Tab-separated table of C-alpha atoms and ligand atoms in Angstrom:
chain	number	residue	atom	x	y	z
C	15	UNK	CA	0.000	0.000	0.000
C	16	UNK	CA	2.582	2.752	0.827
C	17	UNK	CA	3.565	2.507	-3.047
C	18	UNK	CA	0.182	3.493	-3.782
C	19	UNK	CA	0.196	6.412	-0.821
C	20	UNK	CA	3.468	7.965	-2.344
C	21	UNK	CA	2.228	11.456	-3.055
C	22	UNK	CA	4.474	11.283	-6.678
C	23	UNK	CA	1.697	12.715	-8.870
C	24	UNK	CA	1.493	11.244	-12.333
C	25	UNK	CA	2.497	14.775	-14.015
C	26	UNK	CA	1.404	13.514	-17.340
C	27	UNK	CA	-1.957	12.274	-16.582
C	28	UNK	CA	-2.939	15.433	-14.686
C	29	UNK	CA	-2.380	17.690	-16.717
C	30	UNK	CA	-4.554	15.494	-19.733
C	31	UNK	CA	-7.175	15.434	-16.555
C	32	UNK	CA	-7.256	18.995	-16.025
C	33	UNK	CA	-7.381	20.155	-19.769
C	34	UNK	CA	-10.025	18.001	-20.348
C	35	UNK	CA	-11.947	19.810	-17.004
C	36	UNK	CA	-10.957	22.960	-18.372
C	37	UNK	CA	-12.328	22.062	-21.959
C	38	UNK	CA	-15.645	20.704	-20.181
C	39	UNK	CA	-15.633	24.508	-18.188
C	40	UNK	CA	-15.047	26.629	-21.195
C	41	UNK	CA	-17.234	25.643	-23.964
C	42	UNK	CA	-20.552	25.138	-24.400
C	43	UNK	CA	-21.659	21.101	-24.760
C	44	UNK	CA	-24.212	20.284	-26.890
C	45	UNK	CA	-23.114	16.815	-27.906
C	46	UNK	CA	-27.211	15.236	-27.572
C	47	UNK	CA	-25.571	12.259	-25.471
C	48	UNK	CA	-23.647	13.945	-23.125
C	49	UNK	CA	-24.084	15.291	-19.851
C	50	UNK	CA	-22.179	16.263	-16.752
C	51	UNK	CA	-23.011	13.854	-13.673
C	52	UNK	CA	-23.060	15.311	-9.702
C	53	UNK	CA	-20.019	14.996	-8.221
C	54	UNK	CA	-21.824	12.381	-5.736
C	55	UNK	CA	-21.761	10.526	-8.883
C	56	UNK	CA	-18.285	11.226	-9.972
C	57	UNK	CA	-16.866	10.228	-6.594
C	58	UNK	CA	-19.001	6.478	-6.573
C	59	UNK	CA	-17.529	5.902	-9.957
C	60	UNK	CA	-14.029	6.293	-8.548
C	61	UNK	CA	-14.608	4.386	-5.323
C	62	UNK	CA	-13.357	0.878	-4.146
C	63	UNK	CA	-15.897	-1.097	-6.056
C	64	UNK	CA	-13.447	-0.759	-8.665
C	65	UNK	CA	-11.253	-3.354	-6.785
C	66	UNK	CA	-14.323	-6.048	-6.917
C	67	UNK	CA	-15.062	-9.127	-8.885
C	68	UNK	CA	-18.619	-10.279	-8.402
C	69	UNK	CA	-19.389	-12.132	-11.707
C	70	UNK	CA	-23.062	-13.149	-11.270
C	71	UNK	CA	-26.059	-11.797	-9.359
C	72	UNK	CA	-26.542	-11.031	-5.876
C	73	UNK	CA	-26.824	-14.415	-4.242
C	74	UNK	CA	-25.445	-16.311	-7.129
C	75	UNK	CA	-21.686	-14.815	-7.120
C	76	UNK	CA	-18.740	-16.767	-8.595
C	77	UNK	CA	-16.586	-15.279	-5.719
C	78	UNK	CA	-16.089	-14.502	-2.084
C	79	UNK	CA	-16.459	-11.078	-0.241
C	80	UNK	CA	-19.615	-10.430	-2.235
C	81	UNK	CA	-21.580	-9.725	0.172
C	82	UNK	CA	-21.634	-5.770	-0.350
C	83	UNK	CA	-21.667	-5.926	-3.598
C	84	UNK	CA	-24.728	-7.882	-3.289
C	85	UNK	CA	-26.433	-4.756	-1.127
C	86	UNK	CA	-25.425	-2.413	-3.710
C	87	UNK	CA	-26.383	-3.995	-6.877
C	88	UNK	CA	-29.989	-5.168	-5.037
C	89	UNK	CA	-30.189	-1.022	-4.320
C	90	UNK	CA	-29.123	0.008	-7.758
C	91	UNK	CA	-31.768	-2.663	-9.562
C	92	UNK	CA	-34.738	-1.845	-6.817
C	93	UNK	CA	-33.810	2.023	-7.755
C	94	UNK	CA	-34.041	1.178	-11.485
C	95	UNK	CA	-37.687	-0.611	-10.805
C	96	UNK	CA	-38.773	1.884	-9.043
C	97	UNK	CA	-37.688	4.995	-11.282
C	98	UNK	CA	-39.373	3.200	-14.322
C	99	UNK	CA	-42.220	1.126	-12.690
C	100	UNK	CA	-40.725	-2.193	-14.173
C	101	UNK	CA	-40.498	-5.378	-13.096
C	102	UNK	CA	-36.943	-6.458	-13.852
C	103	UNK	CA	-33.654	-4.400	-14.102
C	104	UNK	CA	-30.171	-5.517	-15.473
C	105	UNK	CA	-27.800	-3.310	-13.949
C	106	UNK	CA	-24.743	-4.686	-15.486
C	107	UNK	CA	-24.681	-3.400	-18.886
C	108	UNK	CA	-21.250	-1.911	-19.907
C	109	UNK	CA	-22.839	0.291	-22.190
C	110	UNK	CA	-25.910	0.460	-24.277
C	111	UNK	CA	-24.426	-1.272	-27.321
C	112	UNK	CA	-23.903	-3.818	-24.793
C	113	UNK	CA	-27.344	-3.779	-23.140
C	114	UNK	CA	-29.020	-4.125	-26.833
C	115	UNK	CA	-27.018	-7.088	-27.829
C	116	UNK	CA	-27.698	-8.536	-24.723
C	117	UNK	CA	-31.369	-8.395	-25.449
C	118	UNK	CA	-31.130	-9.406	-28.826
C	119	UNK	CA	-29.121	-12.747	-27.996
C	120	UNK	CA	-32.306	-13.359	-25.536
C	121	UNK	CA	-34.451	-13.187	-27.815
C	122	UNK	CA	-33.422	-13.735	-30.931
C	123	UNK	CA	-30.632	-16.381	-32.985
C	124	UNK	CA	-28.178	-16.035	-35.232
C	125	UNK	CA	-30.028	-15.207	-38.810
C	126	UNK	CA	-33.563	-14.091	-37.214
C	127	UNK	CA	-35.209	-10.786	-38.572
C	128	UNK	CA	-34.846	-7.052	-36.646
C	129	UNK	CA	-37.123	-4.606	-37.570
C	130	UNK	CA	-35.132	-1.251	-36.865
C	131	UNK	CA	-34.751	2.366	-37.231
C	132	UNK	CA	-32.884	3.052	-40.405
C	133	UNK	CA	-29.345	4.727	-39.245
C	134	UNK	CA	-29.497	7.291	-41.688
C	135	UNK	CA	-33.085	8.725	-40.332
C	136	UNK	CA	-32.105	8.510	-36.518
C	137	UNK	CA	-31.637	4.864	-35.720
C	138	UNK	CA	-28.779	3.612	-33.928
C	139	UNK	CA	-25.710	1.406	-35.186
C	140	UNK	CA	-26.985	-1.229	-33.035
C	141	UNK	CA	-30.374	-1.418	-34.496
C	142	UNK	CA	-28.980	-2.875	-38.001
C	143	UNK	CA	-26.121	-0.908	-39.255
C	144	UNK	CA	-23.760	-3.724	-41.647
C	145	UNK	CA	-21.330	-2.519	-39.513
C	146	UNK	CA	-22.601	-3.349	-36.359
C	147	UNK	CA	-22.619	-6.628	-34.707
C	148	UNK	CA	-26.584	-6.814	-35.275
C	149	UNK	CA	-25.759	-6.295	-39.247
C	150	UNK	CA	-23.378	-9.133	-39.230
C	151	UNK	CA	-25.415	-11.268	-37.022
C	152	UNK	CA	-28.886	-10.565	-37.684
C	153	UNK	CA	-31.036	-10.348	-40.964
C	154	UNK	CA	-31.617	-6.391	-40.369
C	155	UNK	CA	-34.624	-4.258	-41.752
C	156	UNK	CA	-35.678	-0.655	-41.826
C	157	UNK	CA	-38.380	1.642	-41.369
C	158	UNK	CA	-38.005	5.623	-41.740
C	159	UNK	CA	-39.665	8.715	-41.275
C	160	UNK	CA	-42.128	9.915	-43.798
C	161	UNK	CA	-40.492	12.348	-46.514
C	162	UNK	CA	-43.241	14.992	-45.796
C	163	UNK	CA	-43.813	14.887	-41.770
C	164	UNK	CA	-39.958	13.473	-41.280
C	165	UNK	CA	-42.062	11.629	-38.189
C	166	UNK	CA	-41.606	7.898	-37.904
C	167	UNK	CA	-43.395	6.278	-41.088
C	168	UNK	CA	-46.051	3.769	-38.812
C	169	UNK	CA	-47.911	2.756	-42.309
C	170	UNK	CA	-44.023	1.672	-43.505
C	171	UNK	CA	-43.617	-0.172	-40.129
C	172	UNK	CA	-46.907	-1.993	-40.390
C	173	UNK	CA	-45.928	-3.314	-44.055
C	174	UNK	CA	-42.699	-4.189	-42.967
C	175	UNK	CA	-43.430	-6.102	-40.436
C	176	UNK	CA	-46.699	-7.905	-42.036
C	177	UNK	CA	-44.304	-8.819	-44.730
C	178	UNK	CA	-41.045	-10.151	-43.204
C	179	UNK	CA	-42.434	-10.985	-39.771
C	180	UNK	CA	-39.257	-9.861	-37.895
C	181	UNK	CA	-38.761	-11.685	-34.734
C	182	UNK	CA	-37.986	-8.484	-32.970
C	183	UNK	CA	-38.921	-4.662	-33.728
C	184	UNK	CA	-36.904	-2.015	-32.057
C	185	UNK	CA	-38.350	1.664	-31.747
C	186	UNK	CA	-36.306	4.330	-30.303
C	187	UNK	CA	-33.498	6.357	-31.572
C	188	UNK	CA	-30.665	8.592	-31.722
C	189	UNK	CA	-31.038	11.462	-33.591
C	190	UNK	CA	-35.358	11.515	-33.633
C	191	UNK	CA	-36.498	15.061	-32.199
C	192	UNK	CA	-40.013	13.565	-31.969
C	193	UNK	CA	-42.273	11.255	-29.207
C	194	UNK	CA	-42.231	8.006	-30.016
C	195	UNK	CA	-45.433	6.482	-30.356
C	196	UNK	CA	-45.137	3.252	-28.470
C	197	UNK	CA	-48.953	2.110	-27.927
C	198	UNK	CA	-48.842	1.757	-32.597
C	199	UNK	CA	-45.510	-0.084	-32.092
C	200	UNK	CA	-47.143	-2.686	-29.556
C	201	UNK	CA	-49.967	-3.048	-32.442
C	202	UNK	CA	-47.519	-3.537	-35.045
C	203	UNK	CA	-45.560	-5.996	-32.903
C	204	UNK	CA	-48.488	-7.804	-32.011
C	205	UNK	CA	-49.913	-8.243	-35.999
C	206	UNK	CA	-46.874	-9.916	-36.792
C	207	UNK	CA	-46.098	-12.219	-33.404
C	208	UNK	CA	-42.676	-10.086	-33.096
C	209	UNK	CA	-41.089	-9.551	-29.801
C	210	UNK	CA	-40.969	-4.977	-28.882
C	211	UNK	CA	-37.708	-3.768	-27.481
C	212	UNK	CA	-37.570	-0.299	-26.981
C	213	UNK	CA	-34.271	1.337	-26.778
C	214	UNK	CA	-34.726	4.736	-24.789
C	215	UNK	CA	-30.905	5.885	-24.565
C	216	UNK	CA	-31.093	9.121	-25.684
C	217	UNK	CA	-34.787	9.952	-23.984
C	218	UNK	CA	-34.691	7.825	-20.660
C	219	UNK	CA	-34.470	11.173	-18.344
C	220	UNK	CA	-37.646	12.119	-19.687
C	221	UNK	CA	-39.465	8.761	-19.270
C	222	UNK	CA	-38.044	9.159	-15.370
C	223	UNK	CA	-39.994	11.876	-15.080
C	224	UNK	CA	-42.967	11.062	-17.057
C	225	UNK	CA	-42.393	13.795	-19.512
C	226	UNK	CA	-41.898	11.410	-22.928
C	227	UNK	CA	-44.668	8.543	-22.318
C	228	UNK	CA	-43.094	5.054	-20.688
C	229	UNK	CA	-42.472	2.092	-23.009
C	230	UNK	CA	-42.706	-0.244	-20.054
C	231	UNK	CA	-46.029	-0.854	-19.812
C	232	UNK	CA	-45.649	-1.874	-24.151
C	233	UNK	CA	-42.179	-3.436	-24.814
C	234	UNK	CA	-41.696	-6.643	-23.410
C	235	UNK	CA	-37.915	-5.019	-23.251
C	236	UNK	CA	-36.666	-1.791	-22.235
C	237	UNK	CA	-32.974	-0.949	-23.150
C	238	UNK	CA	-31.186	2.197	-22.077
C	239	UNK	CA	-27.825	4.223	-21.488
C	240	UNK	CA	-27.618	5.698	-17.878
C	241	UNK	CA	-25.336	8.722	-19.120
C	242	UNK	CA	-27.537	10.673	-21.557
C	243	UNK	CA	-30.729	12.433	-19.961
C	244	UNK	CA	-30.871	9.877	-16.758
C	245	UNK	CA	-26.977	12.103	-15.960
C	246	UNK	CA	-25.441	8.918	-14.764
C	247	UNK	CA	-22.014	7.600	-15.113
C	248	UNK	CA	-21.225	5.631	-18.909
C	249	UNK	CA	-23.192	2.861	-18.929
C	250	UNK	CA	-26.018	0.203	-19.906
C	251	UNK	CA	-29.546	-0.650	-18.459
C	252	UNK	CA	-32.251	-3.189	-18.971
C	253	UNK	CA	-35.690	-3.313	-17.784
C	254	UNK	CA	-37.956	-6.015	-18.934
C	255	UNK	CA	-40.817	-7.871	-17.793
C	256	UNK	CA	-40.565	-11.047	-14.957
C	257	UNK	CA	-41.086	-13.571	-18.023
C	258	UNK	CA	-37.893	-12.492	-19.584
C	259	UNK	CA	-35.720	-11.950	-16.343
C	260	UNK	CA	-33.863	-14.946	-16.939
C	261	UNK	CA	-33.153	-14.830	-20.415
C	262	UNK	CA	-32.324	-11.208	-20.219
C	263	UNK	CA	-29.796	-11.785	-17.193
C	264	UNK	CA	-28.052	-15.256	-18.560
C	265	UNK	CA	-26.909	-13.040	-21.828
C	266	UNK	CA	-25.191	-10.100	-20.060
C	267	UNK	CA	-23.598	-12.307	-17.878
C	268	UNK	CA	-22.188	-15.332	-18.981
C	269	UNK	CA	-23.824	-14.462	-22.388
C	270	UNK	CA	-21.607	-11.187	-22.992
C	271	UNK	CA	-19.979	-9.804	-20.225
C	272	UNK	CA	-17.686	-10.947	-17.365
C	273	UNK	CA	-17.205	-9.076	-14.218
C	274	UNK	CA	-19.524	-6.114	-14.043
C	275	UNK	CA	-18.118	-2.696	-13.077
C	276	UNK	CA	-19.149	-2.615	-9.224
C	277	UNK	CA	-17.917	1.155	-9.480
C	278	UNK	CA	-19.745	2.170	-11.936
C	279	UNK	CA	-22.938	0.254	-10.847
C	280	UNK	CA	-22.521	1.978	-7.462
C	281	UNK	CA	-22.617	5.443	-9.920
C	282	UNK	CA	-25.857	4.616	-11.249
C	283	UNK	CA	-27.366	3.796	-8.040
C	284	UNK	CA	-26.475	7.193	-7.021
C	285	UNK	CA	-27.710	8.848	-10.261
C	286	UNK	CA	-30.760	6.467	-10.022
C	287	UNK	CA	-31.450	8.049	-6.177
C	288	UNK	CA	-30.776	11.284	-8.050
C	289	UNK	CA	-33.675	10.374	-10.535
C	290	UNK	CA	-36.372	9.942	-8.080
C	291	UNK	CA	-36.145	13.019	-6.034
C	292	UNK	CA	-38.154	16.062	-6.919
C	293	UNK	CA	-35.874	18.333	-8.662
C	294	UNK	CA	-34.878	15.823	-11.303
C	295	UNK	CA	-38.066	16.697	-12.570
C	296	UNK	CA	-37.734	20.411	-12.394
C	297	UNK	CA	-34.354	19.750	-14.402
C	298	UNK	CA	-35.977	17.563	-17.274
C	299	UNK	CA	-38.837	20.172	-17.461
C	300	UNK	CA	-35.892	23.034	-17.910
C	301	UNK	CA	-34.031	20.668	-20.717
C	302	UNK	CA	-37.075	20.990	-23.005
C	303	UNK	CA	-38.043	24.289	-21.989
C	304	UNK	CA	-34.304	24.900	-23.778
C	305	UNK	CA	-35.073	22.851	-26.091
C	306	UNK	CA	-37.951	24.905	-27.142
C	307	UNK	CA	-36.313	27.865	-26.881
C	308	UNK	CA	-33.464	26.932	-28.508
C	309	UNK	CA	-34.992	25.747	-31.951
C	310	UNK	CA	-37.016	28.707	-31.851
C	311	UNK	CA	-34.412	30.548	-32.221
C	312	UNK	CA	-32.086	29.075	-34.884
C	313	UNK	CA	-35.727	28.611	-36.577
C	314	UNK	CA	-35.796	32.544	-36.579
C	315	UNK	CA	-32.095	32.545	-37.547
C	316	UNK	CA	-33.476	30.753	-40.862
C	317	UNK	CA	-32.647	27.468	-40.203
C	318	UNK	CA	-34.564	24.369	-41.225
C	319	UNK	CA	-34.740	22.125	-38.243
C	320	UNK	CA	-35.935	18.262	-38.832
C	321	UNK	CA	-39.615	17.606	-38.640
C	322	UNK	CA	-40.077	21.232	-38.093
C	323	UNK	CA	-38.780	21.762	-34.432
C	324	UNK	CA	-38.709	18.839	-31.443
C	325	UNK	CA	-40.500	17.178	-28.603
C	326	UNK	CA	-37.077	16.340	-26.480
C	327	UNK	CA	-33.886	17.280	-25.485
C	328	UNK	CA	-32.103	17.544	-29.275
C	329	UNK	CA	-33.124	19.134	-32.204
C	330	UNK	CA	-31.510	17.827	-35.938
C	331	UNK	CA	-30.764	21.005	-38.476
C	332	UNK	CA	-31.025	20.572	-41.997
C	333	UNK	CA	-28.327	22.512	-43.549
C	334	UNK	CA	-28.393	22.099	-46.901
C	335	UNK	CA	-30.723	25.375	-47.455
C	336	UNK	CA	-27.697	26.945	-45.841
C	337	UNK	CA	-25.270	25.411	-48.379
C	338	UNK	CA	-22.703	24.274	-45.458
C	339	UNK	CA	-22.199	20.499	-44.969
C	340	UNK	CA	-22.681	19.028	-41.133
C	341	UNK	CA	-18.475	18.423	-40.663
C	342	UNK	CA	-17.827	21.955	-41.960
C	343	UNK	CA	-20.401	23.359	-39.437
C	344	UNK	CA	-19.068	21.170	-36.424
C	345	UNK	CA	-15.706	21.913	-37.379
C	346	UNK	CA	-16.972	25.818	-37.580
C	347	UNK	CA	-18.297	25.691	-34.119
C	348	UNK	CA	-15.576	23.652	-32.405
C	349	UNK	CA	-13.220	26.564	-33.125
C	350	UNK	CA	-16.334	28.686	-31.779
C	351	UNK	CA	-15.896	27.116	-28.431
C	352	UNK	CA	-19.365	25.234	-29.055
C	353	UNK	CA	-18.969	21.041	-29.240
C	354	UNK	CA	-21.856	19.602	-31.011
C	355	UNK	CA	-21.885	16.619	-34.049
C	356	UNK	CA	-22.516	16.252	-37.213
C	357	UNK	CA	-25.259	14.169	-38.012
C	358	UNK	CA	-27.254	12.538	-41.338
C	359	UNK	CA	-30.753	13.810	-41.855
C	360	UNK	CA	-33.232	11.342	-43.279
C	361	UNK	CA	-33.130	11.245	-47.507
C	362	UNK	CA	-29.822	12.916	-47.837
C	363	UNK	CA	-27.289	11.609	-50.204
C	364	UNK	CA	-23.613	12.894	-48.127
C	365	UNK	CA	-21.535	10.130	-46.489
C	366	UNK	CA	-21.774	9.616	-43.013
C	367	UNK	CA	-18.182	11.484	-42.789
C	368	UNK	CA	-19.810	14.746	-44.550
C	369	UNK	CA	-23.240	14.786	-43.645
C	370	UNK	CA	-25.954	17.473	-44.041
C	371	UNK	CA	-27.166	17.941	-40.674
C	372	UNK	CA	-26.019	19.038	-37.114
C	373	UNK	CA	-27.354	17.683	-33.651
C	374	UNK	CA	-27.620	19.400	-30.915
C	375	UNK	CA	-28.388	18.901	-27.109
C	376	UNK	CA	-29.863	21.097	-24.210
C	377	UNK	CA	-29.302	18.141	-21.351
C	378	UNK	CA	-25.734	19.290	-20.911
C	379	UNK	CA	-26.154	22.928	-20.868
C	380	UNK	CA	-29.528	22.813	-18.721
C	381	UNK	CA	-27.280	20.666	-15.993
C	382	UNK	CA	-24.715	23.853	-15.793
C	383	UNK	CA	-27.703	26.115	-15.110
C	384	UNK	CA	-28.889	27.314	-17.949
C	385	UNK	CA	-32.396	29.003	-18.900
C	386	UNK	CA	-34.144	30.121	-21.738
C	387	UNK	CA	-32.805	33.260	-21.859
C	388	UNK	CA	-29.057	31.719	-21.503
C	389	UNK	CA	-30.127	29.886	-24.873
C	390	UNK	CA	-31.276	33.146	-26.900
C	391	UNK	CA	-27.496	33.826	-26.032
C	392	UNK	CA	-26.034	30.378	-27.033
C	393	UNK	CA	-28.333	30.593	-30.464
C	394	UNK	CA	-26.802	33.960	-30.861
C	395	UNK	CA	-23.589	32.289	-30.891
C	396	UNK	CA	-24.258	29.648	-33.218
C	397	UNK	CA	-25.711	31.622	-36.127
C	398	UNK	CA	-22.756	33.510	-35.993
C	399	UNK	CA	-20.269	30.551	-36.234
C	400	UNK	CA	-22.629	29.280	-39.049
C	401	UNK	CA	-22.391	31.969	-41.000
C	402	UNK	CA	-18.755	32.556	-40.620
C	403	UNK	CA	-18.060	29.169	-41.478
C	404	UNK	CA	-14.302	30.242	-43.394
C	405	UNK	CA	-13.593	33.122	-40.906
C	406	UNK	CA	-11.072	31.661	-38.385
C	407	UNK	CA	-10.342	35.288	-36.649
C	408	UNK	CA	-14.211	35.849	-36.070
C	409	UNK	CA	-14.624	31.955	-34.798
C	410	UNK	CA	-11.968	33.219	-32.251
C	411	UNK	CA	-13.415	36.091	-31.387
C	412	UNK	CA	-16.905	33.992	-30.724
C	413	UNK	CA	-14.694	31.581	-28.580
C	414	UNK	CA	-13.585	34.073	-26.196
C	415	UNK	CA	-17.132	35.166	-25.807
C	416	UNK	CA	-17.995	31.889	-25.192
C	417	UNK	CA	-15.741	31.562	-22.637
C	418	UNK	CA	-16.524	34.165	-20.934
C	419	UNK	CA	-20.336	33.057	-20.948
C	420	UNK	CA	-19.591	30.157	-19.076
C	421	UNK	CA	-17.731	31.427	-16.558
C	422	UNK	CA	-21.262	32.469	-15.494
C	423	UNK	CA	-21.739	28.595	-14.923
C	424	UNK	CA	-19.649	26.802	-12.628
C	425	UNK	CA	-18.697	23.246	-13.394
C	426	UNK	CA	-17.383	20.994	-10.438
C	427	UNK	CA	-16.200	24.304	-8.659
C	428	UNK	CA	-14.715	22.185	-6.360
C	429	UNK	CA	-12.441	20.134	-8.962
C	430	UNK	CA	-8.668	21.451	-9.164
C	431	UNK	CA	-8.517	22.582	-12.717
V	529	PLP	C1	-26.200	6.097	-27.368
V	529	PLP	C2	-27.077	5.016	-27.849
V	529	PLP	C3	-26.752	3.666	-27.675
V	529	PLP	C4	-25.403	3.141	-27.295
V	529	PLP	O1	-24.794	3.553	-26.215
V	529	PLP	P1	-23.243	3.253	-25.944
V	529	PLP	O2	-23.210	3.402	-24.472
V	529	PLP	O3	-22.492	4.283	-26.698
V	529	PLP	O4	-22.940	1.867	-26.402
V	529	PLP	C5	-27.697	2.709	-28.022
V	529	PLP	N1	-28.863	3.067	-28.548
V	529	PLP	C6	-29.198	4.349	-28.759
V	529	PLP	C7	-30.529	4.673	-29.353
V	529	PLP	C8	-28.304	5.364	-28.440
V	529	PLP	O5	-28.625	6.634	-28.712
């Protein structure tokens, strides 16, 4: 132990650490996925769970000195019920790649049909892409959004699914600024005997709080991330109902995973406990407040937003009207001091590397404080960067503005920068 007491600092590592806290200070995040977790939940992802094996379940460990680990991952799963009103939760999920495969090796076998989200209109890699794991194992289809609404294309679902009779349909998305209409989905499912999985990374925060409708009560399986709107550490969750526990539990672990990450479980049952208090609500309420306010006002800056404005934390810009190309517009505001992605919108005909349209995030922001007014301010900045695209000086300029914004909202004030 005294090795590990020596007060030698790794010199290299800190100073990566504290650019990247400076960089998460000083500009403005609006990366859709991301968020900034409580420093409770910081400080249980870097506690001694790290140091613990407990392959299996709480009562059915493959090793001693379980017996905490036990408490914690009983109180992280009865947290997860209890958040979504479910009557199973996986805790151990790596991620949510990890989490979806999981559910698709319980359910489904080598060869069997998905029914997914096209990638190019919102859905995830994991729902099909030939370059996922689900493309190479899976015989993948897609559904889109309807060239005229750019909402989810239900009639294209239904025909779909009539006429491949996928073993497994998966609704929910990455990049979809609109409610998801889960009640049509359960219809769908049922017509064609498929199994629903509902994959609510990106929207989970709101379900929490009862502000995008539950798919609990309609999928037979719920997947999700725990570090996009639910702010908890990286990571995977499933929810699904009793007559799938086992199936569900048997593929993360032995199925897919060993070990899980004790540490990080302990962070979600903190951001979990985080979830079902009061203000969590106030919080999610704020995010789409911004959200609203937000794509009001790149809407009035003459931008074409996706399906004509959003229902959730991210809004999707269409920028070919604007002539610029989504990496020339993230690469624009990057030097603005603004991190955001570039992102396909449905029908377009750029690679994945170009793209046509930009995704942005209020989750992130709205965490640091932020209000509606704070994102008249923010929009400000971004129709500026946009159209000042090849101006390096003025992007500078912006930046230091920028800067100077946040300062206005403290991150981790007490983190040594
Ligand atoms: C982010 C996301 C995932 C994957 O999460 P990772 O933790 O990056 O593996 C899965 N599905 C959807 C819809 C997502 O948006």
């Amino acid at each position: 132990m005294s090795r590990h007491n020596a007060p030698a600092r790794d010199e290299q590592l800190q100073a990566i650490l504290s650019r990247e806290l400076n960089r998460q200070r000083h500009k403005l995040e609006m990366i859709a996925s991301e968020n900034f977790v409580s420093e409770a939940v910081l400080a249980a992802g870097a506690s001694v769970f790290t140091n613990k094996y407990a392959e299996g379940y709480p009562d059915r460990r493959y090793y001693g000195g379980c017996e905490f680990a036990d408490e914690l991952e009983n109180l992280t799963q009865g947290r997860a019920r209890k958040l979504f009103g479910a009557e199973h939760a996986n805790v151990q999920p790596h991620c949510g790649s990890s989490a979806n495969m999981a559910a698709y090796f319980a359910v489904l076998k080598p060869g069997d049909a998905i029914l997914g989200m096209d990638l190019a209109h919102g859905g995830h890699l994991t729902h099909g892409a030939p370059v996922s794991f689900a493309g190479r194992l899976f015989r993948c289809l897609s559904y889109g959004v309807r060239k005229d609404t750019e909402y989810i294309d239900y009639d294209q679902v239904a025909a779909i699914a009539e006429r491949e009779k996928p073993r497994l349909i998966v609704a929910g998305a990455s990049s979809y600024p609109r409610v998801v209409d889960f009640p049509r989905f359960r219809s769908i499912a049922d017509r064609c005997g498929a199994t629903l999985m509902v994959d609510m990374a990106h929207f989970a925060g709101l379900v929490a709080t009862g502000l995008h409708p539950s798919p609990v009560p309609y999928a037979e399986i719920v997947t999700s991330t725990t570090h996009k709107t639910l702010r908890g550490p990286r990571g995977g969750l499933i929810l699904c109902r009793r007559s799938h526990a086992k199936a569900i539990d048997d593929q993360v672990f032995p199925g897919i995973q060993g070990g899980p990450l004790m540490h990080i479980i302990a962070a979600k049952a903190v951001a979990l406990g985080e979830a079902l208090e009061p203000d969590f609500i106030d919080y999610q309420r704020q995010v789409l407040r911004n959200c609203q306010r937000l794509a009001a006002a790149l809407a009035d800056g003459g931008y074409r937003l996706v399906s004509g404005g959003t229902d959730t934390h991210l809004i999707l810009i269409d920028l070919r009207p604007s002539g610029l190309t989504g990496h020339a517009a993230q690469t624009a505001l990057d030097l603005a001091g603004i991190t955001a992605n570039k992102n396909a919108v449905p029908f377009e005909k750029e690679r994945f590397s170009v793209a046509s349209g930009l995704r942005l995030g209020t989750a992130a922001l709205t965490t640091r404080g932020m209000v509606e007014t704070d994102m008249d301010e923010v929009a400000e900045f971004i129709v500026e960067a946009l159209r000042h695209t090849d101006d390096e000086g003025r992007l500078k300029r912006i930046r230091l503005r920028v800067e100077e914004f946040t300062q206005r909202f403290p991150l981790y004030p007490g983190l040594a920068g």
